[in-house]
Coordinates of C-alpha atoms and ligand atoms in Angstrom, one line a residue:
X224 CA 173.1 75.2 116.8
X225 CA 171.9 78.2 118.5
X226 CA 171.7 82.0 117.3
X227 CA 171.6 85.0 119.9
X228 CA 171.2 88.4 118.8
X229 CA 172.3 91.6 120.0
X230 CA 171.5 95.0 119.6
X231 CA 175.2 96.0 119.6
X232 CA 178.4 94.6 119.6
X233 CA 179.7 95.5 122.8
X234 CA 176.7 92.9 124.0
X235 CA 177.6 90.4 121.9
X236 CA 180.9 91.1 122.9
X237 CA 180.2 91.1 126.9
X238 CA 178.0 87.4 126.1
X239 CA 181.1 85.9 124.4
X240 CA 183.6 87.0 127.0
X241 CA 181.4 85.5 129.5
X242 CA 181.7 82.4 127.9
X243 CA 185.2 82.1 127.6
X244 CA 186.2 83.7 130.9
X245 CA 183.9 81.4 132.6
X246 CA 185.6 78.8 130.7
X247 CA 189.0 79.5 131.6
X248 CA 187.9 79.6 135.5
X249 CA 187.2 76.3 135.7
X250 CA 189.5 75.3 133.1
X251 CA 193.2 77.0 133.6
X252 CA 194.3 75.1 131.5
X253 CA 191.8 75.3 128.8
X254 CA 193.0 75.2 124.9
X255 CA 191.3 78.6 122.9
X256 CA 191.3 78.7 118.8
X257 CA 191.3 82.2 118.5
X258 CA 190.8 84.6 114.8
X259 CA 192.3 87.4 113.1
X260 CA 190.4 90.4 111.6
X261 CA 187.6 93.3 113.4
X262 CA 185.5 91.7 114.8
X263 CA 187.1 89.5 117.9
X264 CA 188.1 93.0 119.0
X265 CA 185.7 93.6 121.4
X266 CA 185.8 90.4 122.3
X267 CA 189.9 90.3 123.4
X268 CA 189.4 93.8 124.9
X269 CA 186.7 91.8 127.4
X270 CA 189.3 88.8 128.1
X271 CA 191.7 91.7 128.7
X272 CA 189.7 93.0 131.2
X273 CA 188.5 90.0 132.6
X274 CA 192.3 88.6 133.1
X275 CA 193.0 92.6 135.1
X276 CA 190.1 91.5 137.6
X277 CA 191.9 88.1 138.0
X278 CA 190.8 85.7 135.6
X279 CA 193.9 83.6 135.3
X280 CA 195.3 82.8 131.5
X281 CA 199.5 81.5 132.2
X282 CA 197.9 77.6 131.9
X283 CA 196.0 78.6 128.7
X284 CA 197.3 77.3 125.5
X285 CA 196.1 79.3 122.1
X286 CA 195.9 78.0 118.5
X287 CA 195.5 80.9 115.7
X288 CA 193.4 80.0 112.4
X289 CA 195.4 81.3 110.0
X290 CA 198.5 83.5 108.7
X291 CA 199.3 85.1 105.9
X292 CA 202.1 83.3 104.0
X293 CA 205.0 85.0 103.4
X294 CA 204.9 87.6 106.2
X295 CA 207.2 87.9 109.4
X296 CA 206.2 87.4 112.9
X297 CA 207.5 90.9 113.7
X298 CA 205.4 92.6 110.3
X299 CA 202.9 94.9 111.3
X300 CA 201.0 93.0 108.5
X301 CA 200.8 89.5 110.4
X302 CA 198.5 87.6 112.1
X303 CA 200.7 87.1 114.7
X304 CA 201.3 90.5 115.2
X305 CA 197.9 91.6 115.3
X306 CA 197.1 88.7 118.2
X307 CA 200.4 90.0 120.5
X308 CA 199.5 93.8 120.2
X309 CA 195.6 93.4 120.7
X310 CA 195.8 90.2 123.4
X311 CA 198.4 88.4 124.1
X312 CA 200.2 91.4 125.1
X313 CA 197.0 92.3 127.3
X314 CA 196.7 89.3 129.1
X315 CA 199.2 86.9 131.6
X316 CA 199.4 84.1 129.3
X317 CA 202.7 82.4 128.8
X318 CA 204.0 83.0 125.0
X319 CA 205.2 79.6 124.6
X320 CA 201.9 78.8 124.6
X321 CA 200.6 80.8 121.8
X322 CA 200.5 79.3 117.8
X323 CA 199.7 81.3 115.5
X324 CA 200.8 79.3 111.7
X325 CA 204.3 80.2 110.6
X326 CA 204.1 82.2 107.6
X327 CA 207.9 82.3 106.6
X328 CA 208.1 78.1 107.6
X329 CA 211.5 77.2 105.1
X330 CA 208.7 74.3 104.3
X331 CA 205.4 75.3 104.3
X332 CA 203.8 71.7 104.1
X333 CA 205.5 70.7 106.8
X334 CA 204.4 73.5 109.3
X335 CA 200.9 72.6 108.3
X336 CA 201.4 69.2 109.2
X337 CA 202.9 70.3 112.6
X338 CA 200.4 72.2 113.5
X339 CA 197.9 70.2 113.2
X340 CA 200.0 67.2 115.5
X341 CA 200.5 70.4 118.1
X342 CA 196.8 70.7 118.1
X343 CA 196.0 67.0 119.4
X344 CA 199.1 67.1 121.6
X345 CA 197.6 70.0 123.8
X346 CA 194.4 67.5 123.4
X347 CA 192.2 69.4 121.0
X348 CA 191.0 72.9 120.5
X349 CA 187.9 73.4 123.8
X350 CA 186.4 76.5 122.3
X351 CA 186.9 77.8 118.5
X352 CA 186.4 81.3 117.9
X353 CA 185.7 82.6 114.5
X354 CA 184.3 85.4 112.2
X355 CA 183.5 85.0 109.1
X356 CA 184.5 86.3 105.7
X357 CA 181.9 88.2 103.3
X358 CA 182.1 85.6 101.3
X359 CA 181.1 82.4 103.9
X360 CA 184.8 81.8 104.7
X361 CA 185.9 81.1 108.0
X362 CA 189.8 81.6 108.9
X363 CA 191.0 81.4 105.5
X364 CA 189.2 78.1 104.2
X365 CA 188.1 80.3 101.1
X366 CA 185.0 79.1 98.9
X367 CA 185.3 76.3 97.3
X368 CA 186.8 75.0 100.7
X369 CA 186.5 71.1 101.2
X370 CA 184.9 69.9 104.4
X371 CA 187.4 67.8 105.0
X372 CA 190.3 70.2 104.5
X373 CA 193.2 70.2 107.0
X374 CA 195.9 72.9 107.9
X375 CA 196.8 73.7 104.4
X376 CA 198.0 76.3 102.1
X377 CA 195.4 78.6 100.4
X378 CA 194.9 81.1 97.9
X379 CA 192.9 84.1 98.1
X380 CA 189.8 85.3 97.0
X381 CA 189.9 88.4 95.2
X382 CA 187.3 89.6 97.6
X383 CA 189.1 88.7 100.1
X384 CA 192.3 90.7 99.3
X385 CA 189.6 93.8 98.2
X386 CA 188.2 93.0 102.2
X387 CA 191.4 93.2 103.9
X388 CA 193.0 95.5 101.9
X389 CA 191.9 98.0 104.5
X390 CA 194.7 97.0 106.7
X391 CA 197.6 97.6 104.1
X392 CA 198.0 100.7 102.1
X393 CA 196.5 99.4 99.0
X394 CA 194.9 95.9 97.4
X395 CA 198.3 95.1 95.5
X396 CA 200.1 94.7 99.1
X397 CA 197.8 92.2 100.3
X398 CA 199.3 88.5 100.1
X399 CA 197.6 86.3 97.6
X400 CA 198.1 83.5 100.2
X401 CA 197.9 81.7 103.6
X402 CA 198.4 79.5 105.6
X403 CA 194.8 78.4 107.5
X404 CA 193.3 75.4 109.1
X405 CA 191.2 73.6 107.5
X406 CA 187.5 73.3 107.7
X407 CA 188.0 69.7 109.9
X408 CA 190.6 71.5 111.7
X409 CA 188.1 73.7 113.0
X410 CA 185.2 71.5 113.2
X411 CA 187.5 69.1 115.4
X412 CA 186.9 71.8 118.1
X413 CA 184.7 70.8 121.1
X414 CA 182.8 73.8 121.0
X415 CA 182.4 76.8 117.8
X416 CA 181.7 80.0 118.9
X417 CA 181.3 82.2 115.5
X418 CA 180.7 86.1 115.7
X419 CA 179.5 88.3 113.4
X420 CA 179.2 92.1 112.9
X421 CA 177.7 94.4 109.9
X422 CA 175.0 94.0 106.9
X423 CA 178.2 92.8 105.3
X424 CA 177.9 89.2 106.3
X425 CA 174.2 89.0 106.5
X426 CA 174.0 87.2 103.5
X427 CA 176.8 84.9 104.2
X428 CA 175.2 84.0 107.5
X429 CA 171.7 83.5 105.8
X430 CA 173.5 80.6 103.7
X431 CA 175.5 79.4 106.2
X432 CA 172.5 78.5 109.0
X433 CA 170.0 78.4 106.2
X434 CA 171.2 76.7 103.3
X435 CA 172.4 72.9 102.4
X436 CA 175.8 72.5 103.5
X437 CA 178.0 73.8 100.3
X438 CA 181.4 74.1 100.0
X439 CA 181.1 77.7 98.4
X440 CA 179.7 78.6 101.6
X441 CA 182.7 77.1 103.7
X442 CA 180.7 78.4 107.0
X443 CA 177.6 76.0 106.6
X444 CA 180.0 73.1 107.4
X445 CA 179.2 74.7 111.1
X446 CA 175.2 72.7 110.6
X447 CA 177.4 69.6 111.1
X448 CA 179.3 70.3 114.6
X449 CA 177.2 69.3 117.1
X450 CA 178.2 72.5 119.7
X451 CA 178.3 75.7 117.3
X452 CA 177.0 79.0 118.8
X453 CA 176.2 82.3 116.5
X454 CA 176.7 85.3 118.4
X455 CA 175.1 88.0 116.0
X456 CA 174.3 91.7 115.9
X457 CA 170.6 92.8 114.2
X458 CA 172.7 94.0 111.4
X459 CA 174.0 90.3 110.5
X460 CA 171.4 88.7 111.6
X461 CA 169.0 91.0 108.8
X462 CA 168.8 88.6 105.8
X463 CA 168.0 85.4 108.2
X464 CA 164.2 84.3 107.2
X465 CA 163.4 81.9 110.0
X466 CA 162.8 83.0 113.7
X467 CA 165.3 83.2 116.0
X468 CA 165.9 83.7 119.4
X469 CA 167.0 87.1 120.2
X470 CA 168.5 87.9 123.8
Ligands
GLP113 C1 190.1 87.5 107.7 C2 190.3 86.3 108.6 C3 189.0 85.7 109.0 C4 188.0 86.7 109.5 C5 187.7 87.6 108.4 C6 186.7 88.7 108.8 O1 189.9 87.2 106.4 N1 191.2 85.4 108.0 O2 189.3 84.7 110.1 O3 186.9 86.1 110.0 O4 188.9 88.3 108.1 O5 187.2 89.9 109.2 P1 186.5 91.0 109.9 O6 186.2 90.5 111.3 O7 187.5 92.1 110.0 O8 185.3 91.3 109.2

């Protein structure tokens, strides 16, 4: 595990990007898990810009962690929305390659199921990007979340639906459930990149690298990948008691 801090986001931001658009360069056809929510903003605005100075993404394939159950492709409220207007739209990769869960799947088991075969058949997920919730969760794997979770249905925290309810016009339009991978999903990947923004997580983030794995902190399953990178800002990074390296 390693832990780099930054004293802004656009760093942190800039250090990711590196990382993945580097990746991509000797990989074309490299296989991203990519997340929903603030903070990978920065980081798809760098892969956007990166792609305009020739970074090439049509041989990329992307898997999405989660979407809300329920809502349309074409809502403003979905996930998949949300990843076409801020970067799929912004970059040359080919649609068909983008997955993003189906939230309006006639059978909702069976899309999980799916998506998890679609995941080994592009050969596994090279570089997982996550946040991570207020509350230790990671795509939607909500505490208690059991390690060994796969794609799945889930229901939401009330904190959760109090969190997001920023992007709907009130709490009482937020879904009370989603579709997400699971915690093995995501530890499956070859390589975790998690980011992290704001005092708000701080003391998620402490338990998560800090404390004994614990499914009510669905983020300190990370201690057991073998490849998991914390990109943090100082604010984040504030409740951490140990020393860490800072860039
Ligand atoms: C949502 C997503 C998570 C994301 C979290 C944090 O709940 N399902 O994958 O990590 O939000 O969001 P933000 O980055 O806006 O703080």
């Amino acid at each position: 595990m390693t832990i780099k801090i930054f004293t802004s986001e656009q760093e942190a931001a800039r250090a990711v990007g590196e990382c993945v658009n580097s990746f991509v360069r000797a990989n074309p056809r490299a296989v991203l898990g990519l997340a929903t929510g603030s903070t990978p903003l920065p980081l798809y605005a760098e892969m956007a810009k990166a792609c305009a100075a020739g970074v090439d993404y049509s041989g990329v394939t992307t898997f999405n962690l989660d979407e809300y159950l329920g809502v349309p492709p074409d809502s403003e409220h979905s996930y998949r929305y949300f990843m076409e207007k801020n970067l799929f739209s912004q970059i040359n990769i080919n649609p068909a390659n983008t997955f993003v869960p189906d939230g309006t799947a006639t059978d909702p088991e069976r899309a999980c199921a799916e998506y998890e075969q679609r995941i080994r058949d592009a050969g596994g997920i090279d570089i997982q990007i996550l946040g991570i919730g207020g509350n230790g969760h990671i795509g939607f794997n909500e505490p208690p979340s059991a390690f060994d979770s796969r794609t799945r249905i889930v229901n939401l925290t009330a904190q959760t639906i109090q969190d997001n309810s920023r992007f709907f016009s009130s709490p009482e339009e937020v879904p009370r459930q989603a579709i997400s991978m699971g915690v093995a999903t995501i530890l499956d990947a070859k390589r975790i990149i998690l980011i992290s923004y704001g005092r708000a997580k701080a003391e998620a983030l402490r338990g998560a690298i800090e404390g004994s794995p614990d499914p009510m902190n669905p983020a300190s399953a990370l201690q057991g990948h073998p490849q998991v990178n914390f990109y943090l800002d100082e604010a984040s990074a504030s409740a951490l008691t140990k020393q860490h390296k800072t860039n």
